[in-house]
Amino acid sequence: MVNDDCFMKKALDLAAKGRGFTSPNPMVGAVAVRDGEIVGKGYHEAVGDAHAEVNAVDDAGASAKGATLYVTLEPCNHTGRTPPCTEKILNAGIKRVVVAMNDPNPDVKGNGNAYLRKQGIDIISGVCEAEARKLNEIFIKHITTKRPFVTLKCAATLDGRIATRIGDSKWVSGEESRKFVHRLRHAMDGIMVGIDTVKKDDPSLTTRLNDMNGRDPARIILDTRLSISEDTNILRLDSDAETLIITGSSVSEDKKAGIENKGARVIETSLKDGLIDLDPLMDLLGAMGITSLLIEGGSRVIASALKAGIVDKINFFYAPRILCGDDGVPICKGPGPDMMKDCLIVREMNIRRFGEDVMIEGYL
């Protein structure tokens, strides 16, 4: 008996190799199987490159005829940057296609499967669907809402502080946690912090990985009054990624021109209670093609993001440190609810260890 789950999991493993390189496309993997043996495999390696099905069929060569193709996302039946994968499948003589999940794009959902069925291909859908949807949670959110999938990351002591009273935060978490955060950055289109973090830490907000050339996300700075210094590190980086300064409408035109002369883009947007209104900002970023966003703080930005309801997922790192005081910088700054029943509830929690640190991952 053919183990569809087993082969689909191999396709999912292949798909994950495209993490950070395929946006705004999804991560997709495929394996061609004949007589119980894998004869071809492939994945979508980068935006604009061949799709997973094409790579798997090409890898199989003549062995693709009569084979089963396992693919983590419904094959496309339209021409985009590349030709439709359905025609590749038909021309190769594939007899059966096993799909993990339908394409969530409302404009094309179901078209690929329906077309292949009409051509006599046996289609099975929904194999390892939950795993496939989690793998492409970013793509699903953006293609259905036109807004970025937002992940909130912070590192704190066991007593809930992200810095001491004088702002020292190097380092709350350990090296293994910080390595994982750089992998998060690589997987995201944008990274967002507030101007206080820029002034205090002068960060680069780039991706630094030892085992691969990581992709820098667009750097998004919330700066209501456009108070950023023209000498800050973020404006002097050698990086392919954009720097976006999000500010209010009543800012100096001379200051704006000076920042833009440094290569950054200054984007004026609406305010709410004297701060950047994050909800309409998500629409703006989504329209700019930013499908995913990593929020790294500080505490006012973290609180604002949670209260605005824009956060989809959290990654909270807790280090085995206790600050032993109530004067450090808390995870969230500002007033919270009066009643515990009004707290945000984190669901589908997962706990991982990175060195001595504990990371809590969950969804809002």
mmCIF file of C-alpha atoms in Angstrom:
data_model
loop_
_atom_site.group_PDB
_atom_site.id
_atom_site.type_symbol
_atom_site.label_atom_id
_atom_site.label_comp_id
_atom_site.label_asym_id
_atom_site.label_seq_id
_atom_site.Cartn_x
_atom_site.Cartn_y
_atom_site.Cartn_z
ATOM 1 C CA MET A 1 0.000 0.000 0.000
ATOM 2 C CA VAL A 2 1.360 3.433 -0.959
ATOM 3 C CA ASN A 3 2.061 5.648 2.056
ATOM 4 C CA ASP A 4 0.881 9.034 0.838
ATOM 5 C CA ASP A 5 1.693 10.740 4.153
ATOM 6 C CA CYS A 6 5.311 9.568 4.054
ATOM 7 C CA PHE A 7 5.988 10.914 0.575
ATOM 8 C CA MET A 8 4.123 14.140 1.277
ATOM 9 C CA LYS A 9 6.274 14.779 4.338
ATOM 10 C CA LYS A 10 9.345 14.457 2.127
ATOM 11 C CA ALA A 11 7.811 17.042 -0.193
ATOM 12 C CA LEU A 12 7.156 19.335 2.787
ATOM 13 C CA ASP A 13 10.789 19.006 3.892
ATOM 14 C CA LEU A 14 11.871 20.025 0.411
ATOM 15 C CA ALA A 15 9.475 22.983 0.391
ATOM 16 C CA ALA A 16 10.973 24.355 3.605
ATOM 17 C CA LYS A 17 14.345 24.752 1.854
ATOM 18 C CA GLY A 18 12.855 27.741 0.042
ATOM 19 C CA ARG A 19 12.195 29.651 3.267
ATOM 20 C CA GLY A 20 13.201 33.276 2.892
ATOM 21 C CA PHE A 21 13.738 33.096 -0.872
ATOM 22 C CA THR A 22 10.276 32.667 -2.441
ATOM 23 C CA SER A 23 8.272 35.677 -1.208
ATOM 24 C CA PRO A 24 5.705 36.710 -2.312
ATOM 25 C CA ASN A 25 5.268 33.162 -3.624
ATOM 26 C CA PRO A 26 4.587 30.218 -1.306
ATOM 27 C CA MET A 27 7.106 27.539 -0.375
ATOM 28 C CA VAL A 28 6.331 24.420 -2.418
ATOM 29 C CA GLY A 29 7.975 21.003 -2.632
ATOM 30 C CA ALA A 30 7.270 18.018 -4.881
ATOM 31 C CA VAL A 31 8.409 14.429 -5.277
ATOM 32 C CA ALA A 32 7.667 12.042 -8.130
ATOM 33 C CA VAL A 33 7.169 8.428 -7.055
ATOM 34 C CA ARG A 34 7.047 5.323 -9.268
ATOM 35 C CA ASP A 35 6.693 1.767 -8.014
ATOM 36 C CA GLY A 36 7.159 2.971 -4.453
ATOM 37 C CA GLU A 37 10.476 4.720 -5.145
ATOM 38 C CA ILE A 38 11.240 8.428 -5.427
ATOM 39 C CA VAL A 39 12.382 9.070 -8.979
ATOM 40 C CA GLY A 40 12.362 12.871 -8.922
ATOM 41 C CA LYS A 41 12.261 15.709 -6.438
ATOM 42 C CA GLY A 42 12.314 19.475 -6.456
ATOM 43 C CA TYR A 43 11.202 22.621 -4.710
ATOM 44 C CA HIS A 44 10.527 26.248 -5.546
ATOM 45 C CA GLU A 45 13.967 27.678 -4.899
ATOM 46 C CA ALA A 46 13.398 31.406 -5.458
ATOM 47 C CA VAL A 47 10.795 33.821 -6.748
ATOM 48 C CA GLY A 48 10.877 33.837 -10.552
ATOM 49 C CA ASP A 49 12.514 30.399 -10.739
ATOM 50 C CA ALA A 50 10.832 27.176 -11.829
ATOM 51 C CA HIS A 51 8.080 25.794 -9.615
ATOM 52 C CA ALA A 52 8.503 22.655 -7.537
ATOM 53 C CA GLU A 53 6.482 20.452 -9.911
ATOM 54 C CA VAL A 54 8.647 21.434 -12.863
ATOM 55 C CA ASN A 55 11.852 20.699 -10.981
ATOM 56 C CA ALA A 56 10.563 17.327 -9.757
ATOM 57 C CA VAL A 57 9.356 16.258 -13.207
ATOM 58 C CA ASP A 58 12.611 17.367 -14.843
ATOM 59 C CA ASP A 59 14.565 15.489 -12.184
ATOM 60 C CA ALA A 60 12.527 12.329 -12.886
ATOM 61 C CA GLY A 61 13.008 12.522 -16.654
ATOM 62 C CA ALA A 62 11.466 9.573 -18.481
ATOM 63 C CA SER A 63 10.603 7.948 -15.144
ATOM 64 C CA ALA A 64 7.875 10.562 -14.633
ATOM 65 C CA LYS A 65 5.598 8.688 -17.050
ATOM 66 C CA GLY A 66 3.056 6.747 -15.031
ATOM 67 C CA ALA A 67 4.332 8.160 -11.742
ATOM 68 C CA THR A 68 2.518 9.789 -8.830
ATOM 69 C CA LEU A 69 3.427 13.396 -8.093
ATOM 70 C CA TYR A 70 3.236 14.565 -4.494
ATOM 71 C CA VAL A 71 3.035 18.345 -4.246
ATOM 72 C CA THR A 72 2.490 20.498 -1.169
ATOM 73 C CA LEU A 73 0.270 23.049 -2.947
ATOM 74 C CA GLU A 74 -2.286 22.690 -5.713
ATOM 75 C CA PRO A 75 -0.507 22.952 -9.106
ATOM 76 C CA CYS A 76 -1.025 26.293 -10.827
ATOM 77 C CA ASN A 77 -3.139 26.436 -13.982
ATOM 78 C CA HIS A 78 -2.260 29.990 -14.975
ATOM 79 C CA THR A 79 0.709 31.803 -16.455
ATOM 80 C CA GLY A 80 2.532 34.118 -14.069
ATOM 81 C CA ARG A 81 6.294 34.519 -13.926
ATOM 82 C CA THR A 82 6.429 30.922 -15.175
ATOM 83 C CA PRO A 83 4.151 28.731 -17.379
ATOM 84 C CA PRO A 84 1.337 26.678 -15.783
ATOM 85 C CA CYS A 85 2.504 23.567 -13.946
ATOM 86 C CA THR A 86 -0.593 21.628 -14.997
ATOM 87 C CA GLU A 87 0.667 21.419 -18.586
ATOM 88 C CA LYS A 88 4.061 20.191 -17.399
ATOM 89 C CA ILE A 89 2.338 17.439 -15.415
ATOM 90 C CA LEU A 90 0.179 16.365 -18.355
ATOM 91 C CA ASN A 91 3.052 16.379 -20.863
ATOM 92 C CA ALA A 92 5.184 14.257 -18.523
ATOM 93 C CA GLY A 93 2.569 11.491 -18.351
ATOM 94 C CA ILE A 94 1.977 11.732 -14.591
ATOM 95 C CA LYS A 95 -1.016 9.519 -13.799
ATOM 96 C CA ARG A 96 -1.816 10.588 -10.212
ATOM 97 C CA VAL A 97 -1.322 13.813 -8.245
ATOM 98 C CA VAL A 98 -1.489 13.976 -4.455
ATOM 99 C CA VAL A 99 -1.936 17.518 -3.099
ATOM 100 C CA ALA A 100 -1.501 18.695 0.486
ATOM 101 C CA MET A 101 -3.661 21.825 0.225
ATOM 102 C CA ASN A 102 -5.645 23.795 -2.322
ATOM 103 C CA ASP A 103 -4.260 27.136 -3.451
ATOM 104 C CA PRO A 104 -5.695 29.728 -0.999
ATOM 105 C CA ASN A 105 -5.605 32.463 -3.651
ATOM 106 C CA PRO A 106 -9.340 33.189 -4.116
ATOM 107 C CA ASP A 107 -8.749 34.032 -7.779
ATOM 108 C CA VAL A 108 -7.379 30.583 -8.678
ATOM 109 C CA LYS A 109 -8.433 28.239 -5.846
ATOM 110 C CA GLY A 110 -9.340 24.801 -7.171
ATOM 111 C CA ASN A 111 -8.591 25.601 -10.815
ATOM 112 C CA GLY A 112 -5.480 23.427 -11.033
ATOM 113 C CA ASN A 113 -7.062 20.363 -9.461
ATOM 114 C CA ALA A 114 -10.240 20.727 -11.509
ATOM 115 C CA TYR A 115 -8.322 21.069 -14.763
ATOM 116 C CA LEU A 116 -6.180 17.999 -14.088
ATOM 117 C CA ARG A 117 -9.245 15.937 -13.146
ATOM 118 C CA LYS A 118 -10.911 16.977 -16.395
ATOM 119 C CA GLN A 119 -7.850 15.670 -18.236
ATOM 120 C CA GLY A 120 -8.173 12.268 -16.552
ATOM 121 C CA ILE A 121 -5.586 12.658 -13.792
ATOM 122 C CA ASP A 122 -6.420 11.005 -10.472
ATOM 123 C CA ILE A 123 -6.337 13.796 -7.832
ATOM 124 C CA ILE A 124 -6.119 13.288 -4.066
ATOM 125 C CA SER A 125 -6.222 16.422 -1.916
ATOM 126 C CA GLY A 126 -5.791 17.138 1.799
ATOM 127 C CA VAL A 127 -2.839 14.853 2.611
ATOM 128 C CA CYS A 128 -0.835 16.465 5.464
ATOM 129 C CA GLU A 129 -2.926 19.596 4.985
ATOM 130 C CA ALA A 130 -2.368 20.976 8.508
ATOM 131 C CA GLU A 131 1.421 20.788 8.083
ATOM 132 C CA ALA A 132 1.204 22.418 4.665
ATOM 133 C CA ARG A 133 -0.933 25.270 5.957
ATOM 134 C CA LYS A 134 1.448 25.957 8.834
ATOM 135 C CA LEU A 135 4.418 25.959 6.458
ATOM 136 C CA ASN A 136 2.739 28.618 4.310
ATOM 137 C CA GLU A 137 0.915 30.576 7.007
ATOM 138 C CA ILE A 138 2.540 33.769 5.711
ATOM 139 C CA PHE A 139 1.385 33.224 2.128
ATOM 140 C CA ILE A 140 -2.132 32.276 3.234
ATOM 141 C CA LYS A 141 -2.539 35.420 5.365
ATOM 142 C CA HIS A 142 -1.271 37.809 2.696
ATOM 143 C CA ILE A 143 -3.049 36.285 -0.308
ATOM 144 C CA THR A 144 -6.407 36.269 1.487
ATOM 145 C CA THR A 145 -6.225 39.617 3.345
ATOM 146 C CA LYS A 146 -3.557 41.622 1.452
ATOM 147 C CA ARG A 147 -1.933 42.298 4.840
ATOM 148 C CA PRO A 148 1.352 40.942 6.215
ATOM 149 C CA PHE A 149 1.563 37.995 8.578
ATOM 150 C CA VAL A 150 2.929 39.581 11.777
ATOM 151 C CA THR A 151 5.262 37.805 14.205
ATOM 152 C CA LEU A 152 6.125 39.479 17.502
ATOM 153 C CA LYS A 153 9.477 38.584 19.037
ATOM 154 C CA CYS A 154 10.933 39.597 22.371
ATOM 155 C CA ALA A 155 13.586 38.367 24.790
ATOM 156 C CA ALA A 156 12.976 38.776 28.515
ATOM 157 C CA THR A 157 14.190 37.777 31.928
ATOM 158 C CA LEU A 158 12.095 35.368 33.963
ATOM 159 C CA ASP A 159 10.586 38.357 35.746
ATOM 160 C CA GLY A 160 9.461 39.893 32.469
ATOM 161 C CA ARG A 161 12.030 42.608 31.747
ATOM 162 C CA ILE A 162 13.625 43.246 28.356
ATOM 163 C CA ALA A 163 16.256 45.688 29.668
ATOM 164 C CA THR A 164 17.571 47.165 32.935
ATOM 165 C CA ARG A 165 16.506 50.561 34.239
ATOM 166 C CA ILE A 166 19.333 52.222 32.260
ATOM 167 C CA GLY A 167 18.322 50.399 29.065
ATOM 168 C CA ASP A 168 21.023 47.696 29.009
ATOM 169 C CA SER A 169 19.730 44.681 27.086
ATOM 170 C CA LYS A 170 22.941 43.001 25.824
ATOM 171 C CA TRP A 171 22.383 40.267 26.126
ATOM 172 C CA VAL A 172 19.148 39.080 27.718
ATOM 173 C CA SER A 173 19.031 35.872 25.687
ATOM 174 C CA GLY A 174 21.828 33.492 24.752
ATOM 175 C CA GLU A 175 23.691 32.899 21.524
ATOM 176 C CA GLU A 176 21.492 30.019 20.336
ATOM 177 C CA SER A 177 18.362 32.145 20.690
ATOM 178 C CA ARG A 178 19.969 34.996 18.784
ATOM 179 C CA LYS A 179 20.941 32.636 15.954
ATOM 180 C CA PHE A 180 17.317 31.544 15.667
ATOM 181 C CA VAL A 181 16.178 35.180 15.542
ATOM 182 C CA HIS A 182 18.467 35.764 12.560
ATOM 183 C CA ARG A 183 16.753 32.833 10.826
ATOM 184 C CA LEU A 184 13.433 34.524 11.596
ATOM 185 C CA ARG A 185 14.735 37.718 10.005
ATOM 186 C CA HIS A 186 15.831 35.794 6.919
ATOM 187 C CA ALA A 187 12.296 34.406 6.540
ATOM 188 C CA MET A 188 10.581 37.812 6.815
ATOM 189 C CA ASP A 189 9.985 40.590 4.301
ATOM 190 C CA GLY A 190 10.167 43.311 6.944
ATOM 191 C CA ILE A 191 11.429 43.973 10.465
ATOM 192 C CA MET A 192 9.910 46.744 12.579
ATOM 193 C CA VAL A 193 11.168 48.644 15.623
ATOM 194 C CA GLY A 194 10.439 51.989 17.232
ATOM 195 C CA ILE A 195 12.674 55.033 17.138
ATOM 196 C CA ASP A 196 13.567 54.609 20.830
ATOM 197 C CA THR A 197 15.212 51.267 20.004
ATOM 198 C CA VAL A 198 17.162 52.889 17.167
ATOM 199 C CA LYS A 199 18.369 55.727 19.407
ATOM 200 C CA LYS A 200 19.298 53.432 22.285
ATOM 201 C CA ASP A 201 20.859 50.462 20.468
ATOM 202 C CA ASP A 202 21.791 51.882 17.020
ATOM 203 C CA PRO A 203 21.020 48.444 15.488
ATOM 204 C CA SER A 204 21.650 47.305 11.924
ATOM 205 C CA LEU A 205 18.544 45.036 11.748
ATOM 206 C CA THR A 206 20.252 42.835 9.168
ATOM 207 C CA THR A 207 20.416 39.042 8.839
ATOM 208 C CA ARG A 208 23.678 37.412 9.902
ATOM 209 C CA LEU A 209 23.955 33.648 9.398
ATOM 210 C CA ASN A 210 27.117 31.570 9.399
ATOM 211 C CA ASP A 211 25.924 28.733 7.172
ATOM 212 C CA MET A 212 24.225 30.660 4.360
ATOM 213 C CA ASN A 213 23.816 34.074 2.781
ATOM 214 C CA GLY A 214 20.750 35.294 4.590
ATOM 215 C CA ARG A 215 18.322 37.803 3.123
ATOM 216 C CA ASP A 216 17.942 41.161 4.860
ATOM 217 C CA PRO A 217 14.340 42.194 5.542
ATOM 218 C CA ALA A 218 13.161 45.718 4.834
ATOM 219 C CA ARG A 219 13.879 47.840 7.911
ATOM 220 C CA ILE A 220 10.764 49.676 9.119
ATOM 221 C CA ILE A 221 11.237 52.364 11.764
ATOM 222 C CA LEU A 222 8.286 53.930 13.573
ATOM 223 C CA ASP A 223 9.309 57.550 14.081
ATOM 224 C CA THR A 224 6.285 59.778 14.687
ATOM 225 C CA ARG A 225 8.188 63.081 14.692
ATOM 226 C CA LEU A 226 10.990 62.103 12.275
ATOM 227 C CA SER A 227 13.598 62.506 14.976
ATOM 228 C CA ILE A 228 16.020 59.905 13.587
ATOM 229 C CA SER A 229 19.640 61.031 13.268
ATOM 230 C CA GLU A 230 21.111 61.125 9.767
ATOM 231 C CA ASP A 231 24.228 59.463 11.239
ATOM 232 C CA THR A 232 22.441 56.401 12.596
ATOM 233 C CA ASN A 233 23.782 53.003 11.562
ATOM 234 C CA ILE A 234 20.571 52.038 9.735
ATOM 235 C CA LEU A 235 21.126 54.857 7.227
ATOM 236 C CA ARG A 236 24.718 53.797 6.506
ATOM 237 C CA LEU A 237 24.265 50.101 5.710
ATOM 238 C CA ASP A 238 25.469 48.251 2.631
ATOM 239 C CA SER A 239 22.272 46.235 2.160
ATOM 240 C CA ASP A 240 19.931 45.393 -0.705
ATOM 241 C CA ALA A 241 16.916 45.836 1.570
ATOM 242 C CA GLU A 242 15.014 49.096 1.867
ATOM 243 C CA THR A 243 14.839 51.276 4.953
ATOM 244 C CA LEU A 244 11.382 52.769 5.540
ATOM 245 C CA ILE A 245 10.849 55.535 8.076
ATOM 246 C CA ILE A 246 7.171 55.703 9.061
ATOM 247 C CA THR A 247 6.227 59.126 10.379
ATOM 248 C CA GLY A 248 3.346 61.531 10.908
ATOM 249 C CA SER A 249 2.269 64.179 8.428
ATOM 250 C CA SER A 250 3.552 67.274 10.240
ATOM 251 C CA VAL A 251 7.292 66.808 9.760
ATOM 252 C CA SER A 252 9.989 69.074 8.437
ATOM 253 C CA GLU A 253 10.398 68.885 4.671
ATOM 254 C CA ASP A 254 14.112 69.679 5.047
ATOM 255 C CA LYS A 255 14.559 66.812 7.515
ATOM 256 C CA LYS A 256 12.592 64.505 5.244
ATOM 257 C CA ALA A 257 14.791 65.415 2.266
ATOM 258 C CA GLY A 258 17.924 64.851 4.338
ATOM 259 C CA ILE A 259 16.822 61.346 5.352
ATOM 260 C CA GLU A 260 15.791 60.437 1.812
ATOM 261 C CA ASN A 261 19.158 61.642 0.527
ATOM 262 C CA LYS A 262 20.639 58.906 2.705
ATOM 263 C CA GLY A 263 18.695 56.326 0.675
ATOM 264 C CA ALA A 264 15.760 55.724 3.022
ATOM 265 C CA ARG A 265 12.091 56.255 2.177
ATOM 266 C CA VAL A 266 10.039 58.477 4.448
ATOM 267 C CA ILE A 267 6.378 57.459 4.489
ATOM 268 C CA GLU A 268 3.822 59.736 6.107
ATOM 269 C CA THR A 269 0.803 58.034 7.622
ATOM 270 C CA SER A 270 -1.987 58.579 10.132
ATOM 271 C CA LEU A 271 -1.564 58.791 13.884
ATOM 272 C CA LYS A 272 -3.715 57.507 16.724
ATOM 273 C CA ASP A 273 -3.311 58.892 20.255
ATOM 274 C CA GLY A 274 -0.089 60.563 19.136
ATOM 275 C CA LEU A 275 1.501 57.346 17.806
ATOM 276 C CA ILE A 276 1.626 55.640 14.407
ATOM 277 C CA ASP A 277 -1.716 53.948 13.771
ATOM 278 C CA LEU A 278 -0.581 50.381 13.152
ATOM 279 C CA ASP A 279 -3.802 48.955 11.720
ATOM 280 C CA PRO A 280 -3.903 51.035 8.495
ATOM 281 C CA LEU A 281 -0.115 50.732 8.311
ATOM 282 C CA MET A 282 -0.552 46.977 7.784
ATOM 283 C CA ASP A 283 -2.737 47.668 4.738
ATOM 284 C CA LEU A 284 -0.071 50.020 3.400
ATOM 285 C CA LEU A 285 2.768 47.539 3.925
ATOM 286 C CA GLY A 286 0.741 44.711 2.396
ATOM 287 C CA ALA A 287 0.054 46.804 -0.696
ATOM 288 C CA MET A 288 3.809 47.406 -0.964
ATOM 289 C CA GLY A 289 4.385 43.649 -1.237
ATOM 290 C CA ILE A 290 5.519 43.049 2.341
ATOM 291 C CA THR A 291 3.906 39.691 3.077
ATOM 292 C CA SER A 292 5.491 39.134 6.489
ATOM 293 C CA LEU A 293 6.644 41.369 9.315
ATOM 294 C CA LEU A 294 8.793 40.685 12.371
ATOM 295 C CA ILE A 295 8.262 43.123 15.242
ATOM 296 C CA GLU A 296 11.272 43.350 17.559
ATOM 297 C CA GLY A 297 10.270 46.194 19.854
ATOM 298 C CA GLY A 298 10.727 48.093 22.076
ATOM 299 C CA SER A 299 8.153 47.834 24.793
ATOM 300 C CA ARG A 300 5.901 50.649 23.547
ATOM 301 C CA VAL A 301 5.816 49.177 20.040
ATOM 302 C CA ILE A 302 5.132 45.695 21.427
ATOM 303 C CA ALA A 303 2.212 46.987 23.505
ATOM 304 C CA SER A 304 0.829 49.035 20.603
ATOM 305 C CA ALA A 305 1.002 46.071 18.212
ATOM 306 C CA LEU A 306 -0.805 43.764 20.630
ATOM 307 C CA LYS A 307 -3.502 46.323 21.433
ATOM 308 C CA ALA A 308 -4.006 47.089 17.734
ATOM 309 C CA GLY A 309 -4.733 43.409 17.085
ATOM 310 C CA ILE A 310 -2.214 43.129 14.245
ATOM 311 C CA VAL A 311 -0.125 40.291 15.728
ATOM 312 C CA ASP A 312 -0.659 36.770 14.383
ATOM 313 C CA LYS A 313 2.125 34.895 16.149
ATOM 314 C CA ILE A 314 4.483 35.383 19.094
ATOM 315 C CA ASN A 315 7.984 34.151 19.796
ATOM 316 C CA PHE A 316 8.806 35.034 23.407
ATOM 317 C CA PHE A 317 12.272 34.029 24.621
ATOM 318 C CA TYR A 318 12.786 33.718 28.369
ATOM 319 C CA ALA A 319 16.353 33.593 29.669
ATOM 320 C CA PRO A 320 17.343 32.056 33.042
ATOM 321 C CA ARG A 321 17.893 35.506 34.515
ATOM 322 C CA ILE A 322 16.030 37.382 37.251
ATOM 323 C CA LEU A 323 16.487 41.155 37.355
ATOM 324 C CA CYS A 324 15.288 41.378 40.976
ATOM 325 C CA GLY A 325 13.584 44.746 40.680
ATOM 326 C CA ASP A 326 10.530 46.523 39.321
ATOM 327 C CA ASP A 327 12.443 49.343 37.645
ATOM 328 C CA GLY A 328 13.613 47.537 34.490
ATOM 329 C CA VAL A 329 11.948 47.883 31.090
ATOM 330 C CA PRO A 330 8.836 45.663 30.880
ATOM 331 C CA ILE A 331 7.814 43.675 27.807
ATOM 332 C CA CYS A 332 4.830 45.989 27.332
ATOM 333 C CA LYS A 333 4.776 49.658 28.318
ATOM 334 C CA GLY A 334 1.566 51.489 29.158
ATOM 335 C CA PRO A 335 -1.730 50.615 30.835
ATOM 336 C CA GLY A 336 -3.215 47.163 30.497
ATOM 337 C CA PRO A 337 -6.749 45.884 31.180
ATOM 338 C CA ASP A 338 -8.304 45.991 34.639
ATOM 339 C CA MET A 339 -9.545 42.413 34.518
ATOM 340 C CA MET A 340 -7.747 39.148 33.777
ATOM 341 C CA LYS A 341 -10.652 38.085 31.571
ATOM 342 C CA ASP A 342 -9.641 40.829 29.156
ATOM 343 C CA CYS A 343 -6.122 39.474 28.587
ATOM 344 C CA LEU A 344 -5.132 38.280 25.133
ATOM 345 C CA ILE A 345 -5.201 34.483 24.918
ATOM 346 C CA VAL A 346 -2.298 32.649 23.273
ATOM 347 C CA ARG A 347 -3.332 29.456 21.493
ATOM 348 C CA GLU A 348 -1.569 26.468 19.911
ATOM 349 C CA MET A 349 1.432 27.024 22.152
ATOM 350 C CA ASN A 350 4.701 25.290 21.452
ATOM 351 C CA ILE A 351 7.757 25.366 23.747
ATOM 352 C CA ARG A 352 11.337 24.980 22.515
ATOM 353 C CA ARG A 353 14.757 25.196 24.138
ATOM 354 C CA PHE A 354 17.637 27.202 22.707
ATOM 355 C CA GLY A 355 20.644 26.583 24.922
ATOM 356 C CA GLU A 356 19.517 27.652 28.388
ATOM 357 C CA ASP A 357 16.656 29.789 27.051
ATOM 358 C CA VAL A 358 13.028 28.761 26.639
ATOM 359 C CA MET A 359 10.993 30.024 23.694
ATOM 360 C CA ILE A 360 7.213 30.124 23.804
ATOM 361 C CA GLU A 361 5.596 30.187 20.382
ATOM 362 C CA GLY A 362 1.881 30.638 19.905
ATOM 363 C CA TYR A 363 -0.896 32.317 17.958
ATOM 364 C CA LEU A 364 -3.263 35.152 18.800
#
